[in-house]
PDB file of C-alpha atoms in Angstrom:
ATOM      1  CA  MET P 274      25.123 -16.839 -25.703  1.00  0.00           C
ATOM      2  CA  LYS P 275      28.749 -16.511 -26.728  1.00  0.00           C
ATOM      3  CA  TYR P 276      30.551 -18.795 -24.292  1.00  0.00           C
ATOM      4  CA  CYS P 277      30.043 -22.365 -23.105  1.00  0.00           C
ATOM      5  CA  SER P 278      28.258 -22.640 -19.755  1.00  0.00           C
ATOM      6  CA  ASP P 279      30.237 -25.850 -19.076  1.00  0.00           C
ATOM      7  CA  CYS P 280      33.830 -24.657 -19.707  1.00  0.00           C
ATOM      8  CA  ALA P 281      33.618 -20.954 -20.710  1.00  0.00           C
ATOM      9  CA  ALA P 282      35.226 -21.511 -24.145  1.00  0.00           C
ATOM     10  CA  PRO P 283      33.836 -19.631 -27.188  1.00  0.00           C
ATOM     11  CA  LEU P 284      30.857 -21.121 -29.008  1.00  0.00           C
ATOM     12  CA  ARG P 285      30.510 -21.627 -32.746  1.00  0.00           C
ATOM     13  CA  VAL P 286      27.373 -22.242 -34.775  1.00  0.00           C
ATOM     14  CA  GLU P 287      27.243 -25.545 -36.684  1.00  0.00           C
ATOM     15  CA  VAL P 288      24.962 -28.464 -37.453  1.00  0.00           C
ATOM     16  CA  PRO P 289      26.091 -31.240 -35.078  1.00  0.00           C
ATOM     17  CA  ALA P 290      26.472 -34.789 -36.397  1.00  0.00           C
ATOM     18  CA  GLY P 291      23.082 -36.510 -36.457  1.00  0.00           C
ATOM     19  CA  ASP P 292      21.216 -33.201 -36.183  1.00  0.00           C
ATOM     20  CA  ASN P 293      19.494 -31.128 -38.856  1.00  0.00           C
ATOM     21  CA  MET P 294      19.591 -27.626 -37.354  1.00  0.00           C
ATOM     22  CA  PRO P 295      22.361 -25.166 -36.555  1.00  0.00           C
ATOM     23  CA  ARG P 296      23.229 -25.182 -32.848  1.00  0.00           C
ATOM     24  CA  LYS P 297      25.741 -23.401 -30.643  1.00  0.00           C
ATOM     25  CA  VAL P 298      28.579 -25.856 -30.051  1.00  0.00           C
ATOM     26  CA  CYS P 299      31.535 -25.372 -27.716  1.00  0.00           C
ATOM     27  CA  SER P 300      34.832 -25.022 -29.568  1.00  0.00           C
ATOM     28  CA  SER P 301      36.671 -26.736 -26.699  1.00  0.00           C
ATOM     29  CA  CYS P 302      34.568 -29.385 -24.935  1.00  0.00           C
ATOM     30  CA  GLY P 303      32.044 -29.991 -27.761  1.00  0.00           C
ATOM     31  CA  ALA P 304      28.955 -29.398 -25.586  1.00  0.00           C
ATOM     32  CA  ILE P 305      25.864 -28.630 -27.660  1.00  0.00           C
ATOM     33  CA  HIS P 306      23.747 -25.775 -26.324  1.00  0.00           C
ATOM     34  CA  TYR P 307      20.122 -26.120 -27.420  1.00  0.00           C
ATOM     35  CA  ARG P 308      17.620 -23.271 -27.389  1.00  0.00           C
ATOM     36  CA  ASN P 309      14.266 -24.808 -26.573  1.00  0.00           C
ATOM     37  CA  PRO P 310      10.860 -23.197 -25.980  1.00  0.00           C
ATOM     38  CA  ARG P 311       9.932 -22.066 -22.479  1.00  0.00           C
ATOM     39  CA  VAL P 312       6.717 -23.302 -20.864  1.00  0.00           C
ATOM     40  CA  ILE P 313       4.363 -20.687 -19.406  1.00  0.00           C
ATOM     41  CA  VAL P 314       1.642 -21.881 -17.023  1.00  0.00           C
ATOM     42  CA  GLY P 315      -1.373 -19.919 -15.849  1.00  0.00           C
ATOM     43  CA  ALA P 316      -4.694 -20.271 -14.083  1.00  0.00           C
ATOM     44  CA  ILE P 317      -8.073 -18.820 -14.975  1.00  0.00           C
ATOM     45  CA  CYS P 318      -9.270 -18.597 -11.370  1.00  0.00           C
ATOM     46  CA  GLU P 319     -12.920 -18.456 -10.429  1.00  0.00           C
ATOM     47  CA  TYR P 320     -14.619 -17.682  -7.149  1.00  0.00           C
ATOM     48  CA  GLU P 321     -18.428 -17.724  -6.953  1.00  0.00           C
ATOM     49  CA  GLY P 322     -18.818 -16.819 -10.618  1.00  0.00           C
ATOM     50  CA  GLN P 323     -16.159 -14.112 -10.651  1.00  0.00           C
ATOM     51  CA  LEU P 324     -12.695 -14.208 -12.216  1.00  0.00           C
ATOM     52  CA  LEU P 325      -9.408 -13.204 -10.611  1.00  0.00           C
ATOM     53  CA  LEU P 326      -7.404 -10.676 -12.613  1.00  0.00           C
ATOM     54  CA  CYS P 327      -4.071  -9.034 -11.830  1.00  0.00           C
ATOM     55  CA  ARG P 328      -2.727  -5.719 -13.115  1.00  0.00           C
ATOM     56  CA  ARG P 329       0.912  -6.309 -14.066  1.00  0.00           C
ATOM     57  CA  ASP P 330       3.463  -4.310 -12.066  1.00  0.00           C
ATOM     58  CA  ILE P 331       6.402  -5.649 -14.092  1.00  0.00           C
ATOM     59  CA  GLU P 332       7.475  -5.402 -17.708  1.00  0.00           C
ATOM     60  CA  PRO P 333       6.590  -6.411 -20.296  1.00  0.00           C
ATOM     61  CA  ARG P 334       3.119  -4.831 -20.483  1.00  0.00           C
ATOM     62  CA  ARG P 335       3.197  -3.196 -17.060  1.00  0.00           C
ATOM     63  CA  GLY P 336      -0.223  -1.783 -16.153  1.00  0.00           C
ATOM     64  CA  PHE P 337      -2.168  -4.251 -18.312  1.00  0.00           C
ATOM     65  CA  TRP P 338      -4.419  -7.017 -16.990  1.00  0.00           C
ATOM     66  CA  THR P 339      -3.780 -10.741 -16.924  1.00  0.00           C
ATOM     67  CA  PHE P 340      -4.761 -13.835 -15.047  1.00  0.00           C
ATOM     68  CA  PRO P 341      -1.883 -15.261 -12.960  1.00  0.00           C
ATOM     69  CA  ALA P 342       0.755 -16.902 -15.154  1.00  0.00           C
ATOM     70  CA  GLY P 343       4.489 -17.313 -15.502  1.00  0.00           C
ATOM     71  CA  PHE P 344       7.408 -19.580 -16.300  1.00  0.00           C
ATOM     72  CA  LEU P 345       7.317 -23.209 -15.210  1.00  0.00           C
ATOM     73  CA  GLU P 346      10.113 -24.060 -12.770  1.00  0.00           C
ATOM     74  CA  VAL P 347      12.298 -27.166 -12.853  1.00  0.00           C
ATOM     75  CA  GLY P 348      10.910 -29.885 -10.592  1.00  0.00           C
ATOM     76  CA  GLU P 349       7.228 -28.947 -10.706  1.00  0.00           C
ATOM     77  CA  THR P 350       4.291 -30.177 -12.733  1.00  0.00           C
ATOM     78  CA  THR P 351       2.454 -27.719 -14.957  1.00  0.00           C
ATOM     79  CA  ALA P 352      -0.507 -27.708 -12.530  1.00  0.00           C
ATOM     80  CA  GLU P 353       1.814 -27.062  -9.568  1.00  0.00           C
ATOM     81  CA  GLY P 354       3.405 -24.221 -11.510  1.00  0.00           C
ATOM     82  CA  ALA P 355       0.018 -22.645 -12.273  1.00  0.00           C
ATOM     83  CA  ALA P 356      -0.948 -22.791  -8.581  1.00  0.00           C
ATOM     84  CA  ARG P 357       2.428 -21.344  -7.524  1.00  0.00           C
ATOM     85  CA  GLU P 358       2.205 -18.507 -10.043  1.00  0.00           C
ATOM     86  CA  THR P 359      -1.314 -17.710  -8.834  1.00  0.00           C
ATOM     87  CA  PHE P 360      -0.113 -17.400  -5.251  1.00  0.00           C
ATOM     88  CA  GLU P 361       2.993 -15.394  -6.237  1.00  0.00           C
ATOM     89  CA  GLU P 362       1.041 -12.904  -8.349  1.00  0.00           C
ATOM     90  CA  SER P 363      -2.137 -12.538  -6.282  1.00  0.00           C
ATOM     91  CA  GLY P 364      -1.791 -14.233  -2.899  1.00  0.00           C
ATOM     92  CA  ALA P 365      -4.754 -16.436  -3.850  1.00  0.00           C
ATOM     93  CA  LYS P 366      -4.855 -20.127  -3.046  1.00  0.00           C
ATOM     94  CA  VAL P 367      -6.428 -22.316  -5.714  1.00  0.00           C
ATOM     95  CA  GLU P 368      -7.343 -25.841  -6.607  1.00  0.00           C
ATOM     96  CA  ILE P 369      -6.255 -26.504 -10.164  1.00  0.00           C
ATOM     97  CA  GLU P 370      -8.945 -28.271 -12.157  1.00  0.00           C
ATOM     98  CA  ASP P 371      -8.476 -29.100 -15.840  1.00  0.00           C
ATOM     99  CA  LEU P 372      -6.451 -27.796 -18.737  1.00  0.00           C
ATOM    100  CA  CYS P 373      -8.326 -25.212 -20.788  1.00  0.00           C
ATOM    101  CA  ALA P 374      -5.834 -24.436 -23.557  1.00  0.00           C
ATOM    102  CA  ILE P 375      -2.370 -24.910 -24.979  1.00  0.00           C
ATOM    103  CA  ILE P 376      -1.223 -22.019 -27.124  1.00  0.00           C
ATOM    104  CA  ASN P 377       1.986 -22.304 -29.133  1.00  0.00           C
ATOM    105  CA  VAL P 378       3.847 -19.032 -29.630  1.00  0.00           C
ATOM    106  CA  PRO P 379       6.876 -19.965 -31.771  1.00  0.00           C
ATOM    107  CA  TYR P 380       7.906 -16.384 -32.580  1.00  0.00           C
ATOM    108  CA  ILE P 381       8.935 -15.955 -28.909  1.00  0.00           C
ATOM    109  CA  ALA P 382       9.781 -19.652 -28.289  1.00  0.00           C
ATOM    110  CA  GLN P 383       6.991 -20.239 -25.741  1.00  0.00           C
ATOM    111  CA  VAL P 384       4.302 -22.818 -25.089  1.00  0.00           C
ATOM    112  CA  TYR P 385       1.471 -21.429 -22.978  1.00  0.00           C
ATOM    113  CA  MET P 386      -0.747 -23.711 -20.841  1.00  0.00           C
ATOM    114  CA  SER P 387      -3.822 -22.239 -19.145  1.00  0.00           C
ATOM    115  CA  TYR P 388      -5.739 -24.190 -16.509  1.00  0.00           C
ATOM    116  CA  ARG P 389      -9.166 -23.719 -15.005  1.00  0.00           C
ATOM    117  CA  ALA P 390      -8.930 -23.239 -11.242  1.00  0.00           C
ATOM    118  CA  ARG P 391     -11.157 -22.602  -8.237  1.00  0.00           C
ATOM    119  CA  MET P 392     -10.089 -20.220  -5.508  1.00  0.00           C
ATOM    120  CA  THR P 393     -10.386 -21.879  -2.098  1.00  0.00           C
ATOM    121  CA  ASN P 394     -11.479 -18.547  -0.572  1.00  0.00           C
ATOM    122  CA  PRO P 395     -11.990 -14.972  -1.823  1.00  0.00           C
ATOM    123  CA  HIS P 396      -8.673 -13.647  -0.473  1.00  0.00           C
ATOM    124  CA  HIS P 397      -6.214 -12.008  -2.882  1.00  0.00           C
ATOM    125  CA  HIS P 398      -3.899  -9.009  -2.641  1.00  0.00           C
ATOM    126  CA  ILE P 399      -1.286  -6.953  -4.427  1.00  0.00           C
ATOM    127  CA  THR P 400       2.185  -8.447  -4.721  1.00  0.00           C
ATOM    128  CA  PRO P 401       5.571  -7.340  -6.095  1.00  0.00           C
ATOM    129  CA  GLU P 402       4.345  -8.532  -9.526  1.00  0.00           C
ATOM    130  CA  SER P 403       0.783  -7.121  -9.380  1.00  0.00           C
ATOM    131  CA  SER P 404      -0.144  -3.532  -8.553  1.00  0.00           C
ATOM    132  CA  GLU P 405      -3.821  -4.491  -8.272  1.00  0.00           C
ATOM    133  CA  THR P 406      -5.861  -7.683  -8.019  1.00  0.00           C
ATOM    134  CA  CYS P 407      -9.614  -8.032  -8.314  1.00  0.00           C
ATOM    135  CA  LEU P 408     -12.502 -10.430  -8.684  1.00  0.00           C
ATOM    136  CA  ILE P 409     -14.707  -9.366 -11.575  1.00  0.00           C
ATOM    137  CA  ALA P 410     -17.772 -10.644 -13.376  1.00  0.00           C
ATOM    138  CA  PRO P 411     -16.870 -12.344 -16.685  1.00  0.00           C
ATOM    139  CA  GLU P 412     -18.879  -9.772 -18.629  1.00  0.00           C
ATOM    140  CA  ASP P 413     -16.623  -7.055 -17.177  1.00  0.00           C
ATOM    141  CA  ILE P 414     -13.322  -8.469 -18.484  1.00  0.00           C
ATOM    142  CA  PRO P 415     -11.284  -5.468 -19.726  1.00  0.00           C
ATOM    143  CA  TRP P 416     -10.684  -6.911 -23.206  1.00  0.00           C
ATOM    144  CA  ASP P 417      -9.002  -3.750 -24.477  1.00  0.00           C
ATOM    145  CA  TYR P 418      -6.462  -3.828 -21.654  1.00  0.00           C
ATOM    146  CA  LEU P 419      -5.336  -7.463 -21.515  1.00  0.00           C
ATOM    147  CA  ALA P 420      -1.569  -7.868 -21.478  1.00  0.00           C
ATOM    148  CA  PHE P 421      -0.943 -10.582 -24.085  1.00  0.00           C
ATOM    149  CA  PRO P 422      -2.672 -12.405 -26.950  1.00  0.00           C
ATOM    150  CA  THR P 423      -2.349 -15.669 -24.993  1.00  0.00           C
ATOM    151  CA  ILE P 424      -4.405 -14.177 -22.144  1.00  0.00           C
ATOM    152  CA  TRP P 425      -7.005 -12.828 -24.576  1.00  0.00           C
ATOM    153  CA  HIS P 426      -7.421 -16.143 -26.405  1.00  0.00           C
ATOM    154  CA  SER P 427      -7.436 -18.243 -23.223  1.00  0.00           C
ATOM    155  CA  LEU P 428     -10.203 -16.105 -21.742  1.00  0.00           C
ATOM    156  CA  LYS P 429     -12.156 -16.273 -25.013  1.00  0.00           C
ATOM    157  CA  PHE P 430     -11.933 -20.086 -24.890  1.00  0.00           C
ATOM    158  CA  TRP P 431     -13.049 -20.062 -21.247  1.00  0.00           C
ATOM    159  CA  MET P 432     -15.978 -17.739 -22.041  1.00  0.00           C
ATOM    160  CA  ALA P 433     -17.101 -19.872 -25.007  1.00  0.00           C
ATOM    161  CA  ASP P 434     -17.056 -23.004 -22.847  1.00  0.00           C
ATOM    162  CA  ARG P 435     -18.978 -21.209 -20.111  1.00  0.00           C
ATOM    163  CA  ALA P 436     -21.638 -20.073 -22.603  1.00  0.00           C
ATOM    164  CA  ALA P 437     -21.943 -23.602 -24.029  1.00  0.00           C
ATOM    165  CA  GLY P 438     -21.956 -25.271 -20.601  1.00  0.00           C
ATOM    166  CA  THR P 439     -18.926 -27.387 -21.551  1.00  0.00           C
ATOM    167  CA  ARG P 440     -15.281 -27.807 -20.565  1.00  0.00           C
ATOM    168  CA  SER P 441     -13.408 -28.271 -23.798  1.00  0.00           C
ATOM    169  CA  PHE P 442      -9.684 -28.475 -24.402  1.00  0.00           C
ATOM    170  CA  HIS P 443      -8.436 -25.897 -26.896  1.00  0.00           C
ATOM    171  CA  THR P 444      -5.258 -25.493 -28.940  1.00  0.00           C
ATOM    172  CA  LEU P 445      -4.052 -22.528 -30.923  1.00  0.00           C
ATOM    173  CA  ASP P 446      -0.907 -21.596 -32.848  1.00  0.00           C
ATOM    174  CA  LEU P 447      -0.037 -17.893 -32.722  1.00  0.00           C
ATOM    175  CA  THR P 448       2.530 -17.754 -35.498  1.00  0.00           C
ATOM    176  CA  THR P 449       2.861 -14.020 -36.148  1.00  0.00           C
ATOM    177  CA  ARG P 450       3.854 -11.272 -33.749  1.00  0.00           C
ATOM    178  CA  PRO P 451       1.035  -8.754 -33.215  1.00  0.00           C
ATOM    179  CA  ARG P 452       1.672  -5.086 -33.836  1.00  0.00           C
ATOM    180  CA  GLU P 453       1.686  -2.853 -30.742  1.00  0.00           C
ATOM    181  CA  PRO P 454      -0.387  -1.975 -28.929  1.00  0.00           C
ATOM    182  CA  ILE P 455      -1.969  -5.391 -28.461  1.00  0.00           C
ATOM    183  CA  ALA P 456      -4.944  -4.064 -26.521  1.00  0.00           C
ATOM    184  CA  ARG P 457      -6.241  -1.769 -29.256  1.00  0.00           C
ATOM    185  CA  GLU P 458      -6.073  -4.475 -31.931  1.00  0.00           C
ATOM    186  CA  ARG P 459      -7.901  -7.004 -29.813  1.00  0.00           C
ATOM    187  CA  SER P 460     -10.916  -4.758 -29.226  1.00  0.00           C
ATOM    188  CA  ALA P 461     -12.006  -5.106 -32.874  1.00  0.00           C
ATOM    189  CA  ASP P 462     -11.652  -8.895 -32.687  1.00  0.00           C
ATOM    190  CA  VAL P 463     -14.047  -9.176 -29.727  1.00  0.00           C
ATOM    191  CA  ALA P 464     -17.007  -8.237 -31.905  1.00  0.00           C
ATOM    192  CA  ASP P 465     -15.995 -10.752 -34.582  1.00  0.00           C
ATOM    193  CA  GLU P 466     -15.952 -13.843 -32.380  1.00  0.00           C
TER     194      GLU P 466
END
């Protein structure tokens, strides 16, 4: 960002009075432009013991698998956002249950929230964001082909809870960027956990 979104004047970087971090400040109107983390919401959707997965048809990580997730919109709760993203990416209608995990990803300025959800019926279909959707048994999750570390860890948390017969709340800080490709690195981790 080089210009003020309020008045279009050039921005400068400085530490505003009363602040402790450099910010972009308008050279004309003085507006402070903060860069804050984005919230990503998703749903681990289940129908009769199977999980809903979507093959991404958009970048980044086009062709890799994920559960439905995306950016939270202004004016919606995190649960509403997870349900909306599920419908947008798979056509599935869900009832959001409880929060499974919050994963902080500071290296890309994101906070990721994954919910447990129940599909209200088995219907799902491809969308502009997903080239394929499917219901699969948990033991058939394509671990080597999951799109992002947040998806991998969220599903691992969900699987551990399922095995233990519990519904725990999990947190994780992913503080270092993984080397590409993500999928190949994760396959070795599956055996370790």
